[in-house]
Amino acid sequence: MTVDTRPLLVVVATGMRHYREYLLRSIATEYRIHLLVTADPGWEREYVTGWTVVGDTTDGPAMAAVALELAAREPVHGVLCWDEARILAASYVSQALGLPGGDPEMVRRCRDKHLTRVALDALGVPQPRSLAVATVDQALRAAEEVGYPAVLKPRGLGGSLGVIKVEDPLELAERFAFVSGLTVPDGATFEIPVLVEEFADGPEVSVDAVVQGGVVTPLFVGRKILGYEPYCEEVGHFVDAQDGLLDDPEFRRVLQDTHTALGFTDGFTHTEIKLSSRGLRVIEVNGRLGGDMIPYLGLLTTGVDPGLAAAAVACGRPPALVPARKLVGGVRFFYVAEDDTTIESIEFDEAALPPAIDRAVPVAAPGAVVSPPPKGTLWGRIAYAVALSPTADECRAALDAAEANLKVKVRP
């Protein structure tokens, strides 16, 4: 009988197959995976060696008790979670097992955007000025302090959900209820729920990085494409394996200082930074792998596997970070034009897609009722396409072709 000696990794939740299967597929090549989930897995079974159904994957102490029972039967080498709503709970599991990432306060300083601002301010990390508010009157006073245009941001959400740029007091008063009232399943809630922030101009980038012993190593930079102004919907991203920011001393210094200020010592992070006319401005730090297929673009363009890197760090092992490719990748998300649209059918004309398209995936199922932002936000996406090529222009052209060959029928 052959004994499987691969390290055992506990993974908390998995996310949607369309967006996260590539992570499990990679990790399963080198690790045994035990899931903590709220229902028996479906598509995940191909990649896992076991699972435990728990009542609530946002209840850290309860999951920690389950993990301790598992660890009593066989050694657990690491704990990993890439679901924003569950990274804090997962840190309690790591803490109970004495594993890397087992510092709930470290993760909380990323989950709570106000605590992020406080920590960065204490070390003088460049960032927009930010004030936490609970009412529209408080928001109006805060905006007078930071100046217009200002940004309204939910304190406990991610993925640019609910982030709005407002030009004047009238716009702020009209938009405040949307920001303060926006909720997502299992999202964090606060009595003081909104941040009013100074607007930072310029393009926004994200950087996915591994952190071990407090040392930050950036893996790849994503160039964010925004749409649906004044809402900051992320409608696409580009990753260039040779992005100059990866070797920029100031960029790397700010990235390191950011993690030092947060006391983030071990794990995988997704940091968003504005390249403003006044210099770099840190927007937020997520204590997890990036979403929106950005890590997948990093894998395609560099050859560095982010899933395996995150798993290695979670287990206290050295990750493999040597790039093997120098390509450009892009992802674009597609939406319907009107609110409350019922999808009758959706598909890409596969025969018409150019070779540079790596994948073209319908997300919405027939019968789904979807809306564009702001009502639809991330959940309004009906499909996405990923392209890979030697240049950004070729990549963009391939995504244009995918968009032109997306066939959607809607009910009247």
Tab-separated table of C-alpha atoms in Angstrom:
chain	number	residue	atom	x	y	z
A	1	MET	CA	0.000	0.000	0.000
A	2	THR	CA	1.392	3.369	-1.042
A	3	VAL	CA	1.345	6.080	1.627
A	4	ASP	CA	0.632	9.610	0.430
A	5	THR	CA	3.341	11.727	2.056
A	6	ARG	CA	2.297	15.077	0.609
A	7	PRO	CA	1.721	17.797	3.244
A	8	LEU	CA	-1.876	18.141	4.465
A	9	LEU	CA	-3.387	21.554	3.776
A	10	VAL	CA	-6.712	22.697	5.239
A	11	VAL	CA	-8.581	24.967	2.809
A	12	VAL	CA	-11.490	27.026	4.113
A	13	ALA	CA	-14.236	27.280	1.442
A	14	THR	CA	-13.439	27.396	-2.283
A	15	GLY	CA	-15.517	30.004	-4.088
A	16	MET	CA	-17.075	29.776	-7.532
A	17	ARG	CA	-15.676	27.133	-9.831
A	18	HIS	CA	-15.419	29.593	-12.733
A	19	TYR	CA	-13.038	31.794	-10.749
A	20	ARG	CA	-11.138	29.488	-8.364
A	21	GLU	CA	-10.810	25.973	-9.766
A	22	TYR	CA	-7.339	26.670	-11.139
A	23	LEU	CA	-6.066	27.167	-7.578
A	24	LEU	CA	-7.279	23.797	-6.316
A	25	ARG	CA	-6.013	22.108	-9.466
A	26	SER	CA	-2.495	23.426	-8.900
A	27	ILE	CA	-2.378	22.888	-5.151
A	28	ALA	CA	-3.582	19.288	-5.463
A	29	THR	CA	-0.457	18.389	-7.429
A	30	GLU	CA	1.741	18.832	-4.340
A	31	TYR	CA	-0.593	18.824	-1.326
A	32	ARG	CA	-3.363	16.760	0.168
A	33	ILE	CA	-6.335	19.085	0.580
A	34	HIS	CA	-8.912	18.846	3.362
A	35	LEU	CA	-11.820	21.263	2.919
A	36	LEU	CA	-13.818	23.003	5.625
A	37	VAL	CA	-17.128	23.724	3.881
A	38	THR	CA	-20.815	24.202	4.674
A	39	ALA	CA	-22.020	21.441	2.317
A	40	ASP	CA	-20.583	18.341	0.709
A	41	PRO	CA	-18.311	19.389	-2.163
A	42	GLY	CA	-19.224	18.877	-5.798
A	43	TRP	CA	-16.667	19.804	-8.437
A	44	GLU	CA	-13.991	20.053	-5.751
A	45	ARG	CA	-13.935	16.301	-5.096
A	46	GLU	CA	-11.526	15.744	-7.966
A	47	TYR	CA	-8.861	17.701	-6.097
A	48	VAL	CA	-9.360	16.925	-2.404
A	49	THR	CA	-8.561	14.015	-0.130
A	50	GLY	CA	-11.187	14.844	2.478
A	51	TRP	CA	-13.587	17.397	3.860
A	52	THR	CA	-15.548	18.344	6.959
A	53	VAL	CA	-18.960	19.981	6.775
A	54	VAL	CA	-19.241	22.776	9.340
A	55	GLY	CA	-22.201	24.946	10.212
A	56	ASP	CA	-20.567	28.296	9.507
A	57	THR	CA	-17.270	28.939	7.723
A	58	THR	CA	-17.157	32.460	9.157
A	59	ASP	CA	-17.015	31.099	12.724
A	60	GLY	CA	-13.292	30.886	13.385
A	61	PRO	CA	-13.324	29.340	16.890
A	62	ALA	CA	-15.814	26.646	15.817
A	63	MET	CA	-13.683	25.725	12.794
A	64	ALA	CA	-10.583	25.736	14.977
A	65	ALA	CA	-12.176	23.042	17.156
A	66	VAL	CA	-12.878	20.951	14.053
A	67	ALA	CA	-9.322	21.415	12.805
A	68	LEU	CA	-7.883	20.357	16.167
A	69	GLU	CA	-9.847	17.107	15.925
A	70	LEU	CA	-8.414	16.559	12.438
A	71	ALA	CA	-4.892	17.361	13.659
A	72	ALA	CA	-5.277	14.796	16.448
A	73	ARG	CA	-5.635	12.119	13.767
A	74	GLU	CA	-2.882	13.306	11.413
A	75	PRO	CA	-0.530	16.308	11.218
A	76	VAL	CA	-1.909	19.424	9.516
A	77	HIS	CA	0.836	21.419	7.816
A	78	GLY	CA	-1.000	24.584	6.765
A	79	VAL	CA	-4.285	26.483	6.520
A	80	LEU	CA	-5.271	28.491	3.452
A	81	CYS	CA	-8.245	30.673	2.532
A	82	TRP	CA	-8.764	33.056	-0.382
A	83	ASP	CA	-12.372	34.047	0.377
A	84	GLU	CA	-12.400	37.641	1.705
A	85	ALA	CA	-15.339	36.981	4.040
A	86	ARG	CA	-13.553	33.999	5.616
A	87	ILE	CA	-9.877	34.935	5.876
A	88	LEU	CA	-10.335	36.194	9.443
A	89	ALA	CA	-12.055	32.981	10.507
A	90	ALA	CA	-9.309	30.952	8.829
A	91	SER	CA	-6.669	32.793	10.862
A	92	TYR	CA	-8.262	31.407	14.048
A	93	VAL	CA	-7.780	27.920	12.633
A	94	SER	CA	-4.112	28.638	11.912
A	95	GLN	CA	-3.710	30.090	15.400
A	96	ALA	CA	-5.197	27.026	17.078
A	97	LEU	CA	-2.825	24.764	15.133
A	98	GLY	CA	0.224	26.975	15.679
A	99	LEU	CA	0.710	27.496	11.947
A	100	PRO	CA	1.812	30.484	9.813
A	101	GLY	CA	-0.900	33.119	9.424
A	102	GLY	CA	-2.289	32.364	12.879
A	103	ASP	CA	-2.668	35.981	13.967
A	104	PRO	CA	-6.294	37.150	13.801
A	105	GLU	CA	-5.390	40.752	14.635
A	106	MET	CA	-2.966	40.816	11.702
A	107	VAL	CA	-5.747	39.728	9.375
A	108	ARG	CA	-8.289	42.026	11.017
A	109	ARG	CA	-6.102	45.020	10.176
A	110	CYS	CA	-6.600	44.068	6.510
A	111	ARG	CA	-10.306	43.163	6.721
A	112	ASP	CA	-11.236	46.412	8.498
A	113	LYS	CA	-10.296	49.210	6.095
A	114	HIS	CA	-10.368	51.775	8.918
A	115	LEU	CA	-7.856	49.773	10.956
A	116	THR	CA	-5.710	49.587	7.825
A	117	ARG	CA	-5.691	53.377	7.600
A	118	VAL	CA	-4.835	53.779	11.285
A	119	ALA	CA	-1.931	51.326	11.060
A	120	LEU	CA	-0.491	52.848	7.882
A	121	ASP	CA	-0.826	56.366	9.288
A	122	ALA	CA	1.166	55.402	12.380
A	123	LEU	CA	4.169	54.497	10.217
A	124	GLY	CA	3.734	57.335	7.723
A	125	VAL	CA	2.912	55.113	4.749
A	126	PRO	CA	1.585	57.308	1.888
A	127	GLN	CA	-2.179	56.948	1.571
A	128	PRO	CA	-5.299	59.060	1.050
A	129	ARG	CA	-6.590	60.842	4.125
A	130	SER	CA	-9.532	58.880	5.510
A	131	LEU	CA	-12.298	59.464	8.061
A	132	ALA	CA	-14.790	56.871	9.312
A	133	VAL	CA	-18.429	58.023	9.469
A	134	ALA	CA	-21.841	56.637	10.334
A	135	THR	CA	-24.276	59.266	9.011
A	136	VAL	CA	-24.627	61.452	5.965
A	137	ASP	CA	-24.078	64.572	8.078
A	138	GLN	CA	-20.817	63.156	9.373
A	139	ALA	CA	-19.870	62.268	5.810
A	140	LEU	CA	-20.520	65.806	4.620
A	141	ARG	CA	-18.313	67.232	7.364
A	142	ALA	CA	-15.593	64.682	6.622
A	143	ALA	CA	-15.655	65.517	2.914
A	144	GLU	CA	-15.145	69.184	3.739
A	145	GLU	CA	-11.977	68.143	5.565
A	146	VAL	CA	-10.526	65.846	2.893
A	147	GLY	CA	-11.781	67.991	0.002
A	148	TYR	CA	-13.736	67.311	-3.184
A	149	PRO	CA	-13.767	65.192	-5.194
A	150	ALA	CA	-13.975	62.648	-2.399
A	151	VAL	CA	-14.379	58.886	-2.284
A	152	LEU	CA	-17.013	56.952	-0.336
A	153	LYS	CA	-15.956	53.421	0.569
A	154	PRO	CA	-17.630	50.642	2.574
A	155	ARG	CA	-15.433	49.826	5.544
A	156	GLY	CA	-15.695	46.058	5.365
A	157	LEU	CA	-16.062	45.093	1.706
A	158	GLY	CA	-13.556	44.344	-1.069
A	159	GLY	CA	-13.255	44.219	-4.829
A	160	SER	CA	-14.115	47.939	-5.104
A	161	LEU	CA	-17.704	47.093	-4.133
A	162	GLY	CA	-19.631	50.238	-3.250
A	163	VAL	CA	-16.692	52.574	-3.877
A	164	ILE	CA	-17.940	55.841	-5.387
A	165	LYS	CA	-16.302	59.102	-6.352
A	166	VAL	CA	-18.419	62.160	-5.458
A	167	GLU	CA	-17.800	65.626	-6.835
A	168	ASP	CA	-19.752	67.781	-4.392
A	169	PRO	CA	-22.004	67.718	-1.294
A	170	LEU	CA	-25.132	67.089	-3.377
A	171	GLU	CA	-23.651	63.955	-4.957
A	172	LEU	CA	-22.406	62.756	-1.588
A	173	ALA	CA	-25.852	63.123	-0.026
A	174	GLU	CA	-27.444	61.271	-2.956
A	175	ARG	CA	-24.926	58.389	-2.925
A	176	PHE	CA	-24.355	57.876	0.801
A	177	ALA	CA	-27.289	55.521	1.381
A	178	PHE	CA	-26.079	53.191	-1.380
A	179	VAL	CA	-22.616	52.897	0.173
A	180	SER	CA	-23.747	52.599	3.789
A	181	GLY	CA	-26.476	50.093	2.956
A	182	LEU	CA	-24.524	47.815	0.606
A	183	THR	CA	-24.113	44.307	1.970
A	184	VAL	CA	-22.789	41.041	0.605
A	185	PRO	CA	-23.287	37.487	1.877
A	186	ASP	CA	-21.181	36.971	5.030
A	187	GLY	CA	-19.653	40.445	4.672
A	188	ALA	CA	-18.248	42.342	7.644
A	189	THR	CA	-20.524	44.945	9.244
A	190	PHE	CA	-19.619	47.913	11.433
A	191	GLU	CA	-21.536	50.488	13.484
A	192	ILE	CA	-19.444	53.117	11.690
A	193	PRO	CA	-19.658	51.599	8.201
A	194	VAL	CA	-18.320	54.157	5.706
A	195	LEU	CA	-14.973	55.764	4.977
A	196	VAL	CA	-14.796	59.213	3.422
A	197	GLU	CA	-11.446	59.481	1.706
A	198	GLU	CA	-9.304	61.939	-0.173
A	199	PHE	CA	-9.410	61.252	-3.908
A	200	ALA	CA	-6.117	60.070	-5.408
A	201	ASP	CA	-5.832	60.594	-9.162
A	202	GLY	CA	-3.958	58.398	-11.608
A	203	PRO	CA	-4.164	54.719	-12.569
A	204	GLU	CA	-4.612	51.993	-9.966
A	205	VAL	CA	-2.579	48.812	-9.802
A	206	SER	CA	-2.659	45.708	-7.674
A	207	VAL	CA	0.270	43.589	-6.577
A	208	ASP	CA	0.063	39.996	-5.396
A	209	ALA	CA	2.853	39.066	-3.024
A	210	VAL	CA	4.049	36.380	-0.650
A	211	VAL	CA	5.139	37.372	2.844
A	212	GLN	CA	7.403	35.234	5.009
A	213	GLY	CA	9.002	36.383	8.232
A	214	GLY	CA	7.776	39.893	7.433
A	215	VAL	CA	9.670	40.028	4.116
A	216	VAL	CA	7.461	40.907	1.144
A	217	THR	CA	8.167	39.449	-2.302
A	218	PRO	CA	5.958	40.832	-5.100
A	219	LEU	CA	5.059	38.276	-7.771
A	220	PHE	CA	3.084	40.231	-10.374
A	221	VAL	CA	1.347	43.560	-10.906
A	222	GLY	CA	-2.177	43.951	-12.245
A	223	ARG	CA	-3.213	47.088	-14.113
A	224	LYS	CA	-6.856	47.691	-13.237
A	225	ILE	CA	-9.512	48.768	-15.780
A	226	LEU	CA	-12.474	50.558	-14.200
A	227	GLY	CA	-15.930	51.218	-15.607
A	228	TYR	CA	-19.422	52.461	-14.767
A	229	GLU	CA	-18.370	55.808	-13.314
A	230	PRO	CA	-18.776	57.162	-10.696
A	231	TYR	CA	-18.822	53.576	-9.392
A	232	CYS	CA	-15.423	51.911	-9.434
A	233	GLU	CA	-16.422	48.605	-10.994
A	234	GLU	CA	-13.411	46.512	-11.963
A	235	VAL	CA	-14.218	45.490	-15.536
A	236	GLY	CA	-10.821	44.069	-16.427
A	237	HIS	CA	-7.139	43.706	-15.600
A	238	PHE	CA	-3.839	43.379	-17.439
A	239	VAL	CA	-0.722	41.649	-16.103
A	240	ASP	CA	2.671	42.073	-17.766
A	241	ALA	CA	5.407	39.753	-16.512
A	242	GLN	CA	7.920	42.542	-17.176
A	243	ASP	CA	5.989	45.334	-15.461
A	244	GLY	CA	8.549	47.924	-14.420
A	245	LEU	CA	6.964	48.412	-11.010
A	246	LEU	CA	8.253	45.012	-9.908
A	247	ASP	CA	11.802	46.409	-9.917
A	248	ASP	CA	10.971	49.982	-8.898
A	249	PRO	CA	12.754	50.729	-5.577
A	250	GLU	CA	10.127	53.193	-4.327
A	251	PHE	CA	7.247	50.880	-5.177
A	252	ARG	CA	8.907	47.985	-3.374
A	253	ARG	CA	9.724	50.178	-0.376
A	254	VAL	CA	6.128	51.351	-0.012
A	255	LEU	CA	4.895	47.783	-0.389
A	256	GLN	CA	7.262	46.569	2.332
A	257	ASP	CA	6.464	49.500	4.639
A	258	THR	CA	2.756	48.803	4.198
A	259	HIS	CA	3.089	45.241	5.433
A	260	THR	CA	5.425	46.266	8.232
A	261	ALA	CA	2.884	48.832	9.414
A	262	LEU	CA	0.131	46.222	9.388
A	263	GLY	CA	2.304	43.708	11.223
A	264	PHE	CA	1.628	41.277	8.388
A	265	THR	CA	4.339	38.638	8.731
A	266	ASP	CA	3.249	35.472	6.927
A	267	GLY	CA	0.771	34.842	4.132
A	268	PHE	CA	-0.296	35.939	0.677
A	269	THR	CA	-1.566	39.470	0.044
A	270	HIS	CA	-3.247	41.520	-2.666
A	271	THR	CA	-2.387	45.217	-2.301
A	272	GLU	CA	-3.953	48.043	-4.317
A	273	ILE	CA	-1.976	51.221	-4.951
A	274	LYS	CA	-2.732	54.430	-6.877
A	275	LEU	CA	0.039	55.877	-9.060
A	276	SER	CA	-1.090	59.430	-8.352
A	277	SER	CA	0.379	62.715	-9.536
A	278	ARG	CA	1.510	63.272	-5.932
A	279	GLY	CA	3.249	59.920	-5.655
A	280	LEU	CA	2.220	56.423	-4.608
A	281	ARG	CA	-0.923	56.128	-2.471
A	282	VAL	CA	-1.868	52.821	-0.814
A	283	ILE	CA	-5.584	52.143	-1.289
A	284	GLU	CA	-6.066	48.858	0.581
A	285	VAL	CA	-4.508	45.519	1.473
A	286	ASN	CA	-6.347	42.200	1.219
A	287	GLY	CA	-4.916	39.338	3.263
A	288	ARG	CA	-5.441	36.753	0.533
A	289	LEU	CA	-4.838	35.871	-3.094
A	290	GLY	CA	-6.277	38.412	-5.506
A	291	GLY	CA	-9.623	37.834	-7.176
A	292	ASP	CA	-10.881	38.550	-10.692
A	293	MET	CA	-8.556	35.885	-12.181
A	294	ILE	CA	-5.534	38.132	-11.506
A	295	PRO	CA	-3.471	35.295	-9.964
A	296	TYR	CA	-4.362	33.165	-12.977
A	297	LEU	CA	-2.980	35.901	-15.230
A	298	GLY	CA	0.155	35.875	-13.099
A	299	LEU	CA	0.470	32.124	-13.610
A	300	LEU	CA	0.027	32.413	-17.386
A	301	THR	CA	2.372	35.344	-17.858
A	302	THR	CA	5.219	34.428	-15.480
A	303	GLY	CA	4.942	30.687	-14.901
A	304	VAL	CA	5.017	31.307	-11.133
A	305	ASP	CA	2.127	29.352	-9.637
A	306	PRO	CA	0.325	31.549	-7.072
A	307	GLY	CA	-1.716	28.682	-5.646
A	308	LEU	CA	1.389	26.649	-4.900
A	309	ALA	CA	3.185	29.741	-3.588
A	310	ALA	CA	0.331	30.517	-1.188
A	311	ALA	CA	0.163	26.897	-0.057
A	312	ALA	CA	3.916	26.806	0.587
A	313	VAL	CA	3.815	29.966	2.692
A	314	ALA	CA	0.824	28.630	4.636
A	315	CYS	CA	2.899	25.559	5.481
A	316	GLY	CA	6.048	27.510	6.315
A	317	ARG	CA	7.868	26.160	3.272
A	318	PRO	CA	9.920	28.177	0.742
A	319	PRO	CA	7.781	28.922	-2.348
A	320	ALA	CA	9.003	28.502	-5.923
A	321	LEU	CA	9.136	32.033	-7.302
A	322	VAL	CA	11.472	31.939	-10.319
A	323	PRO	CA	9.659	33.244	-13.449
A	324	ALA	CA	9.702	31.003	-16.506
A	325	ARG	CA	7.827	33.220	-18.984
A	326	LYS	CA	7.573	36.886	-20.002
A	327	LEU	CA	4.120	37.378	-21.497
A	328	VAL	CA	1.144	39.715	-21.171
A	329	GLY	CA	-2.266	38.540	-20.010
A	330	GLY	CA	-5.630	40.225	-19.700
A	331	VAL	CA	-9.109	39.487	-18.411
A	332	ARG	CA	-12.324	41.286	-19.352
A	333	PHE	CA	-15.737	40.929	-17.721
A	334	PHE	CA	-19.007	41.308	-19.610
A	335	TYR	CA	-22.363	42.670	-18.464
A	336	VAL	CA	-25.900	43.171	-19.746
A	337	ALA	CA	-27.090	46.647	-20.645
A	338	GLU	CA	-30.205	46.971	-18.477
A	339	ASP	CA	-31.303	46.172	-14.943
A	340	ASP	CA	-33.231	42.972	-14.248
A	341	THR	CA	-32.375	41.321	-17.539
A	342	THR	CA	-33.316	37.630	-17.834
A	343	ILE	CA	-30.760	35.551	-19.707
A	344	GLU	CA	-32.310	33.140	-22.184
A	345	SER	CA	-29.056	31.792	-23.609
A	346	ILE	CA	-25.394	32.754	-23.534
A	347	GLU	CA	-22.354	31.375	-25.345
A	348	PHE	CA	-19.180	32.372	-27.140
A	349	ASP	CA	-18.714	31.554	-30.817
A	350	GLU	CA	-15.685	29.374	-30.100
A	351	ALA	CA	-14.785	28.975	-33.782
A	352	ALA	CA	-14.409	32.741	-34.162
A	353	LEU	CA	-12.161	33.291	-31.137
A	354	PRO	CA	-8.506	34.126	-31.883
A	355	PRO	CA	-5.714	31.797	-30.667
A	356	ALA	CA	-4.683	34.350	-28.045
A	357	ILE	CA	-7.877	33.653	-26.077
A	358	ASP	CA	-6.945	31.266	-23.288
A	359	ARG	CA	-10.499	30.830	-22.038
A	360	ALA	CA	-13.930	32.362	-22.632
A	361	VAL	CA	-16.405	31.466	-19.910
A	362	PRO	CA	-20.136	32.198	-19.598
A	363	VAL	CA	-20.875	32.779	-15.907
A	364	ALA	CA	-24.603	33.481	-15.956
A	365	ALA	CA	-26.864	30.489	-16.481
A	366	PRO	CA	-30.030	30.533	-18.624
A	367	GLY	CA	-32.860	31.893	-16.529
A	368	ALA	CA	-30.602	34.117	-14.426
A	369	VAL	CA	-31.803	37.669	-13.780
A	370	VAL	CA	-28.853	40.062	-13.833
A	371	SER	CA	-28.135	43.781	-13.815
A	372	PRO	CA	-25.158	45.963	-14.668
A	373	PRO	CA	-23.551	48.121	-11.956
A	374	PRO	CA	-24.446	49.639	-9.641
A	375	LYS	CA	-27.294	47.217	-9.000
A	376	GLY	CA	-25.405	44.237	-10.339
A	377	THR	CA	-21.848	44.959	-9.107
A	378	LEU	CA	-19.693	41.811	-9.278
A	379	TRP	CA	-22.790	39.633	-9.454
A	380	GLY	CA	-23.915	41.348	-12.636
A	381	ARG	CA	-21.142	39.780	-14.667
A	382	ILE	CA	-22.437	37.357	-17.265
A	383	ALA	CA	-19.143	36.126	-18.754
A	384	TYR	CA	-15.422	36.733	-18.936
A	385	ALA	CA	-12.541	36.115	-21.308
A	386	VAL	CA	-8.818	35.684	-20.681
A	387	ALA	CA	-6.166	36.421	-23.303
A	388	LEU	CA	-2.444	35.699	-23.388
A	389	SER	CA	0.028	37.155	-25.882
A	390	PRO	CA	3.483	38.716	-26.244
A	391	THR	CA	2.149	42.301	-26.154
A	392	ALA	CA	-0.599	44.291	-24.480
A	393	ASP	CA	-1.986	45.462	-27.830
A	394	GLU	CA	-2.402	41.884	-29.091
A	395	CYS	CA	-3.977	40.932	-25.793
A	396	ARG	CA	-6.461	43.807	-25.988
A	397	ALA	CA	-7.362	42.954	-29.585
A	398	ALA	CA	-8.069	39.346	-28.615
A	399	LEU	CA	-10.381	40.481	-25.800
A	400	ASP	CA	-12.181	42.777	-28.253
A	401	ALA	CA	-12.733	39.751	-30.509
A	402	ALA	CA	-14.078	37.711	-27.586
A	403	GLU	CA	-16.509	40.486	-26.725
A	404	ALA	CA	-17.680	40.690	-30.342
A	405	ASN	CA	-18.306	36.936	-30.377
A	406	LEU	CA	-20.268	36.699	-27.135
A	407	LYS	CA	-23.820	35.752	-28.113
A	408	VAL	CA	-26.478	36.612	-25.544
A	409	LYS	CA	-30.237	36.190	-25.937
A	410	VAL	CA	-32.464	37.856	-23.365
A	411	ARG	CA	-36.169	37.605	-22.679
A	412	PRO	CA	-38.233	40.636	-23.657
